Short mmCIF file of N, CA, C and O in Angstrom, two decimals:
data_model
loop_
_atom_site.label_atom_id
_atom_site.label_comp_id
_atom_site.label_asym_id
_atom_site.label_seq_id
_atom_site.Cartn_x
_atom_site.Cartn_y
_atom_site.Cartn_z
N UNK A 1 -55.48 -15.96 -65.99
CA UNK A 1 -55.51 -14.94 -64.97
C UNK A 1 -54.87 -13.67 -65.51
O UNK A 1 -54.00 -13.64 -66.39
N UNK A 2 -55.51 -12.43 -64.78
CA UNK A 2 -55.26 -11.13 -65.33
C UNK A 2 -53.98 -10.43 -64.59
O UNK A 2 -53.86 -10.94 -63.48
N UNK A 3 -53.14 -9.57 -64.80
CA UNK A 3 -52.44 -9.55 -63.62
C UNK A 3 -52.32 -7.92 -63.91
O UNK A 3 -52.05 -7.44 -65.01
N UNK A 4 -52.59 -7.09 -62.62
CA UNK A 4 -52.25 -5.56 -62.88
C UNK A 4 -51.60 -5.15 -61.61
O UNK A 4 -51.95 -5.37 -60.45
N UNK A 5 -50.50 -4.47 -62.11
CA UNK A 5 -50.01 -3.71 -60.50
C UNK A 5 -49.92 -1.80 -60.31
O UNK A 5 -49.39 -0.99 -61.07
N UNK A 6 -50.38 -1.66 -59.50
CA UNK A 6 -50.85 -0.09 -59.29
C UNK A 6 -49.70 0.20 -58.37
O UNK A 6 -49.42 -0.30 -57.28
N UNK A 7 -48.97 1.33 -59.21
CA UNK A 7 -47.78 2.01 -58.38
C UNK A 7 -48.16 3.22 -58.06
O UNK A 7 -48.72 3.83 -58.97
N UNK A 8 -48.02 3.86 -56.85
CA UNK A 8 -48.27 4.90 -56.13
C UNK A 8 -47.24 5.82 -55.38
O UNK A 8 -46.28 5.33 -54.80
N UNK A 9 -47.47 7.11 -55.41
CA UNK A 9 -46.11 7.20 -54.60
C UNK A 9 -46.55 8.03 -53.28
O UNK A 9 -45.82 8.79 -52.65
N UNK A 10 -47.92 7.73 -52.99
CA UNK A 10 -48.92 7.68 -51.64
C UNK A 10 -48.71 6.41 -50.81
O UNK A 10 -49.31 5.39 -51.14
N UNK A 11 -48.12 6.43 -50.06
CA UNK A 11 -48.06 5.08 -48.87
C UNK A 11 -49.16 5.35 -47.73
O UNK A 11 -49.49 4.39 -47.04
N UNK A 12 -49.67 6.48 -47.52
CA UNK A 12 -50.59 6.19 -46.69
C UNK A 12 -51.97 6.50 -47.58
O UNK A 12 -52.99 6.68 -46.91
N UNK A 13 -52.08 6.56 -49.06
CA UNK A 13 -53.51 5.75 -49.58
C UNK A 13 -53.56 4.61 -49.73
O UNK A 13 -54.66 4.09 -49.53
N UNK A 14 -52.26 3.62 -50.19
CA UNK A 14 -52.16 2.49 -50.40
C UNK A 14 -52.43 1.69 -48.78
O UNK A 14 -52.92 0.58 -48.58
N UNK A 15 -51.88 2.74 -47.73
CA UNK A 15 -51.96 2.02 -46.96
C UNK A 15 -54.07 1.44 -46.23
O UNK A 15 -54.67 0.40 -45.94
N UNK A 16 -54.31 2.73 -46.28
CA UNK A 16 -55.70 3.28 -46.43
C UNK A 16 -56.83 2.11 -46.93
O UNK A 16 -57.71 1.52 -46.31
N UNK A 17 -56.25 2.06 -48.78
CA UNK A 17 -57.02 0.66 -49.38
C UNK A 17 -56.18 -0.75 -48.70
O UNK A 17 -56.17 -1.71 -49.48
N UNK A 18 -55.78 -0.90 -47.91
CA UNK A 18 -55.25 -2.32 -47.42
C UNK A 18 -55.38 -2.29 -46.45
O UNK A 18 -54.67 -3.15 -45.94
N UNK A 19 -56.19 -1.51 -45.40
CA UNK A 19 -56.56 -1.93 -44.29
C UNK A 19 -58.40 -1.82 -44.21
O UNK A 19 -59.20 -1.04 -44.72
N UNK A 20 -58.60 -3.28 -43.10
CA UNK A 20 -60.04 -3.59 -43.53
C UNK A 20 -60.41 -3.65 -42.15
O UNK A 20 -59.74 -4.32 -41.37
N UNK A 21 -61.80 -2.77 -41.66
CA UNK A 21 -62.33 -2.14 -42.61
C UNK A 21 -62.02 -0.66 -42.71
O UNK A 21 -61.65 -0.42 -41.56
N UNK A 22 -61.96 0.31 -43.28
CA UNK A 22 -61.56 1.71 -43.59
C UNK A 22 -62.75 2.55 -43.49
O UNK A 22 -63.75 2.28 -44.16
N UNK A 23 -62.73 3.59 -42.67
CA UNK A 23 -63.69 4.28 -43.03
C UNK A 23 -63.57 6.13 -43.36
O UNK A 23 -64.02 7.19 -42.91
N UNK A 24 -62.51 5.55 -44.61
CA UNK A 24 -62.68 5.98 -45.71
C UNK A 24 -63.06 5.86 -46.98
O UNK A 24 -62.72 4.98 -47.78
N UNK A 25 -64.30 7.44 -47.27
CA UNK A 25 -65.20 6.43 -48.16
C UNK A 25 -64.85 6.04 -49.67
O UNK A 25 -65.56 5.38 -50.42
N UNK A 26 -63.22 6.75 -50.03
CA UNK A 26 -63.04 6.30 -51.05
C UNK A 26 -61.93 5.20 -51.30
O UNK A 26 -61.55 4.61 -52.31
N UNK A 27 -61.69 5.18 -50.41
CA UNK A 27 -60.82 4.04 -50.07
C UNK A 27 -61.49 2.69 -50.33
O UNK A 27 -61.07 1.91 -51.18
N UNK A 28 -62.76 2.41 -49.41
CA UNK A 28 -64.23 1.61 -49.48
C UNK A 28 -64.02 1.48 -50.63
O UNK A 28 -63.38 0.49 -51.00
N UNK A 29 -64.48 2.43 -51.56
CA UNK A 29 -64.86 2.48 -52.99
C UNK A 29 -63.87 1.93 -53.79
O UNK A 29 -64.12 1.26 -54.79
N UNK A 30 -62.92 2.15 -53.45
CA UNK A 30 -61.57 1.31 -54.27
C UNK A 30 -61.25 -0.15 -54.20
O UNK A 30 -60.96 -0.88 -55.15
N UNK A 31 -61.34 -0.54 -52.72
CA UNK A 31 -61.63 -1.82 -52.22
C UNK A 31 -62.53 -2.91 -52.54
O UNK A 31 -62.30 -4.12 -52.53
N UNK A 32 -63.86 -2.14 -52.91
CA UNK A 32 -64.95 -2.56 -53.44
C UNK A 32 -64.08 -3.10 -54.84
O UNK A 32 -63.61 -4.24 -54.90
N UNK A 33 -63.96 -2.09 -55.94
CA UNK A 33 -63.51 -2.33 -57.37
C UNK A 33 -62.23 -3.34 -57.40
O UNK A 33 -62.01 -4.02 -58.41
N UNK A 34 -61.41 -3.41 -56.27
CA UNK A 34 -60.45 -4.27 -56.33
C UNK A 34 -60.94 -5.69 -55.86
O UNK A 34 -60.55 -6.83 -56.12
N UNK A 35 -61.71 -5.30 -55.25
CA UNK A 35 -62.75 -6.90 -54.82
C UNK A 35 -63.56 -7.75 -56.14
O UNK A 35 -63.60 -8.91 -56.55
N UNK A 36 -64.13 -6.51 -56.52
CA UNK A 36 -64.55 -7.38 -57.75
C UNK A 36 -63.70 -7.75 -59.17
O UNK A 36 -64.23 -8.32 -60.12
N UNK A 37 -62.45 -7.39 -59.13
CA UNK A 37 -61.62 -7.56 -60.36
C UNK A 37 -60.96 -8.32 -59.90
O UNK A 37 -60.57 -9.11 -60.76
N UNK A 38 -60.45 -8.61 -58.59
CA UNK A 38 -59.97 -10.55 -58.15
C UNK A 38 -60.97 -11.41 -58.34
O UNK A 38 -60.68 -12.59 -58.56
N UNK A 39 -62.05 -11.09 -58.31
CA UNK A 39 -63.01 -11.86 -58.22
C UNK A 39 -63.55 -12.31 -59.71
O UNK A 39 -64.27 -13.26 -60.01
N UNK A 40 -62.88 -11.20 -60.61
CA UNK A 40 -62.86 -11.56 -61.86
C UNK A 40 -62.08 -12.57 -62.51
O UNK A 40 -62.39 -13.08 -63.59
N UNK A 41 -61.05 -12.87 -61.81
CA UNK A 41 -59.40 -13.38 -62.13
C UNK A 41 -58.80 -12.67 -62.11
O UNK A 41 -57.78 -13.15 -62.63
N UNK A 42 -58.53 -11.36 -61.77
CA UNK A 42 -57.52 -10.36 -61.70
C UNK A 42 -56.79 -10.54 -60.52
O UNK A 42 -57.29 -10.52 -59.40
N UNK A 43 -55.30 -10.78 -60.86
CA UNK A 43 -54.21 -10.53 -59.74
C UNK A 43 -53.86 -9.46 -59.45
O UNK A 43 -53.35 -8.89 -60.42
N UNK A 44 -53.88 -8.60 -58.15
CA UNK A 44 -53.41 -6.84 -58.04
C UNK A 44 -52.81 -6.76 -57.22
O UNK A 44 -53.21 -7.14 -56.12
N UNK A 45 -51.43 -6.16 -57.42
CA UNK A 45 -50.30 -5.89 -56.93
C UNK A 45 -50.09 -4.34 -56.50
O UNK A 45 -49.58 -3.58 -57.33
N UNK A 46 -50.41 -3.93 -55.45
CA UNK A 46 -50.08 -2.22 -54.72
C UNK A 46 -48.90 -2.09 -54.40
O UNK A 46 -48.47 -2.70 -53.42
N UNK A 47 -48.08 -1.24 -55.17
CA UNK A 47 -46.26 -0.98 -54.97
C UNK A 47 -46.40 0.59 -54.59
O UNK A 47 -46.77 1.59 -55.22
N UNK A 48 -45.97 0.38 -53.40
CA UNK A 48 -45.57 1.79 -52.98
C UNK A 48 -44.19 2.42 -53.80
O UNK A 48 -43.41 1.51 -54.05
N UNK A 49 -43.70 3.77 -54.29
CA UNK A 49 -42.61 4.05 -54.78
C UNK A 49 -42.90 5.42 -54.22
O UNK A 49 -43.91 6.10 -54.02
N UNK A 50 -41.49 5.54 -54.05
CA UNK A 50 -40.96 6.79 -53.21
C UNK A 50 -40.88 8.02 -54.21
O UNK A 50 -40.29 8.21 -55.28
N UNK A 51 -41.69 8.75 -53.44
CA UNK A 51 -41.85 10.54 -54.40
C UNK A 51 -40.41 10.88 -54.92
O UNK A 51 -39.38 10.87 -54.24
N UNK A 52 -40.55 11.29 -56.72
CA UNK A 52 -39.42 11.77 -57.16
C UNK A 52 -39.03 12.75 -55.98
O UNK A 52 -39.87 13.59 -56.28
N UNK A 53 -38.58 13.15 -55.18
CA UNK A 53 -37.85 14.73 -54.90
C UNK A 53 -36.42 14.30 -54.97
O UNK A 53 -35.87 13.33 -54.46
N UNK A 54 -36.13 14.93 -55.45
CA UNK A 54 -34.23 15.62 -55.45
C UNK A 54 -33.60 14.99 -57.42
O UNK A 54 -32.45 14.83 -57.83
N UNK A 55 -35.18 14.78 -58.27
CA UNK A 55 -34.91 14.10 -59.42
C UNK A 55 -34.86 15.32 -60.19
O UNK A 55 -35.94 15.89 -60.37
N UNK A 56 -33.39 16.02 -60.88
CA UNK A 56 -33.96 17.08 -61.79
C UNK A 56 -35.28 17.25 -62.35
O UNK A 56 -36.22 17.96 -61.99
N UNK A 57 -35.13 16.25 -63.50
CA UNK A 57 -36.70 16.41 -64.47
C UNK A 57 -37.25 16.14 -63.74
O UNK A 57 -38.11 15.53 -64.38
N UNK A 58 -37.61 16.04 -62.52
CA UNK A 58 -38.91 15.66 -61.61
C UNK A 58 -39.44 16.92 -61.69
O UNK A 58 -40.41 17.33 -62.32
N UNK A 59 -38.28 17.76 -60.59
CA UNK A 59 -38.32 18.68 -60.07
C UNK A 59 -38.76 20.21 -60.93
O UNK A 59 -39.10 21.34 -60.58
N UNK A 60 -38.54 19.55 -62.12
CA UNK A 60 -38.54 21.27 -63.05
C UNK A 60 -40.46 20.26 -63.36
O UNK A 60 -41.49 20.91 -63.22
N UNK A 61 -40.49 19.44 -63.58
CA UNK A 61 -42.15 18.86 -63.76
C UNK A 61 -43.11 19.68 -62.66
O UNK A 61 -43.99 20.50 -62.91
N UNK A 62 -42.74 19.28 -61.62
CA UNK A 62 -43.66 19.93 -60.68
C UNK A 62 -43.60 21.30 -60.52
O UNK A 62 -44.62 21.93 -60.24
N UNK A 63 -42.05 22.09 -60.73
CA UNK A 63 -42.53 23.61 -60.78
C UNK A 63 -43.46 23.87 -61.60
O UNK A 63 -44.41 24.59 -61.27
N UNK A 64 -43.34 23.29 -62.94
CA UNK A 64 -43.95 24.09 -63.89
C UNK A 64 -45.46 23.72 -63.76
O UNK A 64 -46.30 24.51 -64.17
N UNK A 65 -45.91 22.27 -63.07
CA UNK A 65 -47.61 21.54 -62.30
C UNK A 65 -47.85 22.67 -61.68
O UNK A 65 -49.04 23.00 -61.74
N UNK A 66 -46.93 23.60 -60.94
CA UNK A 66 -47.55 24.39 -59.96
C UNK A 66 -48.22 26.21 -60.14
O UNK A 66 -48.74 26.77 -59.18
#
């Protein structure tokens, strides 16, 4: 068995792809691809993690993204 875990620091896309059915269509579309890669043997693990803010090097990252 394969095992992958997708960290995000979106809780309401993660939340989005984990509720069934969604009608959102890329959400669908993600659901779909996560359907067929369990279905492969793939184990997938969705970890929400909380947005750097208040992390220096975060913070000088995204000024300079912007």
């Amino acid at each position: 068995m394969y095992k992958a875990v997708i960290l995000s620091d979106s809780l309401s896309t993660l939340r989005s792809i984990e509720n069934f059915p969604t009608t959102n269509e890329i959400a669908r579309k993600i659901q779909n691809h996560l359907n067929d890669l369990i279905h492969s043997g793939y184990s997938i693990t969705l970890i929400w993690i909380p947005s750097h803010n208040l992390i220096s090097e975060n913070e000088r990252a995204d000024e300079k993204a912007h």
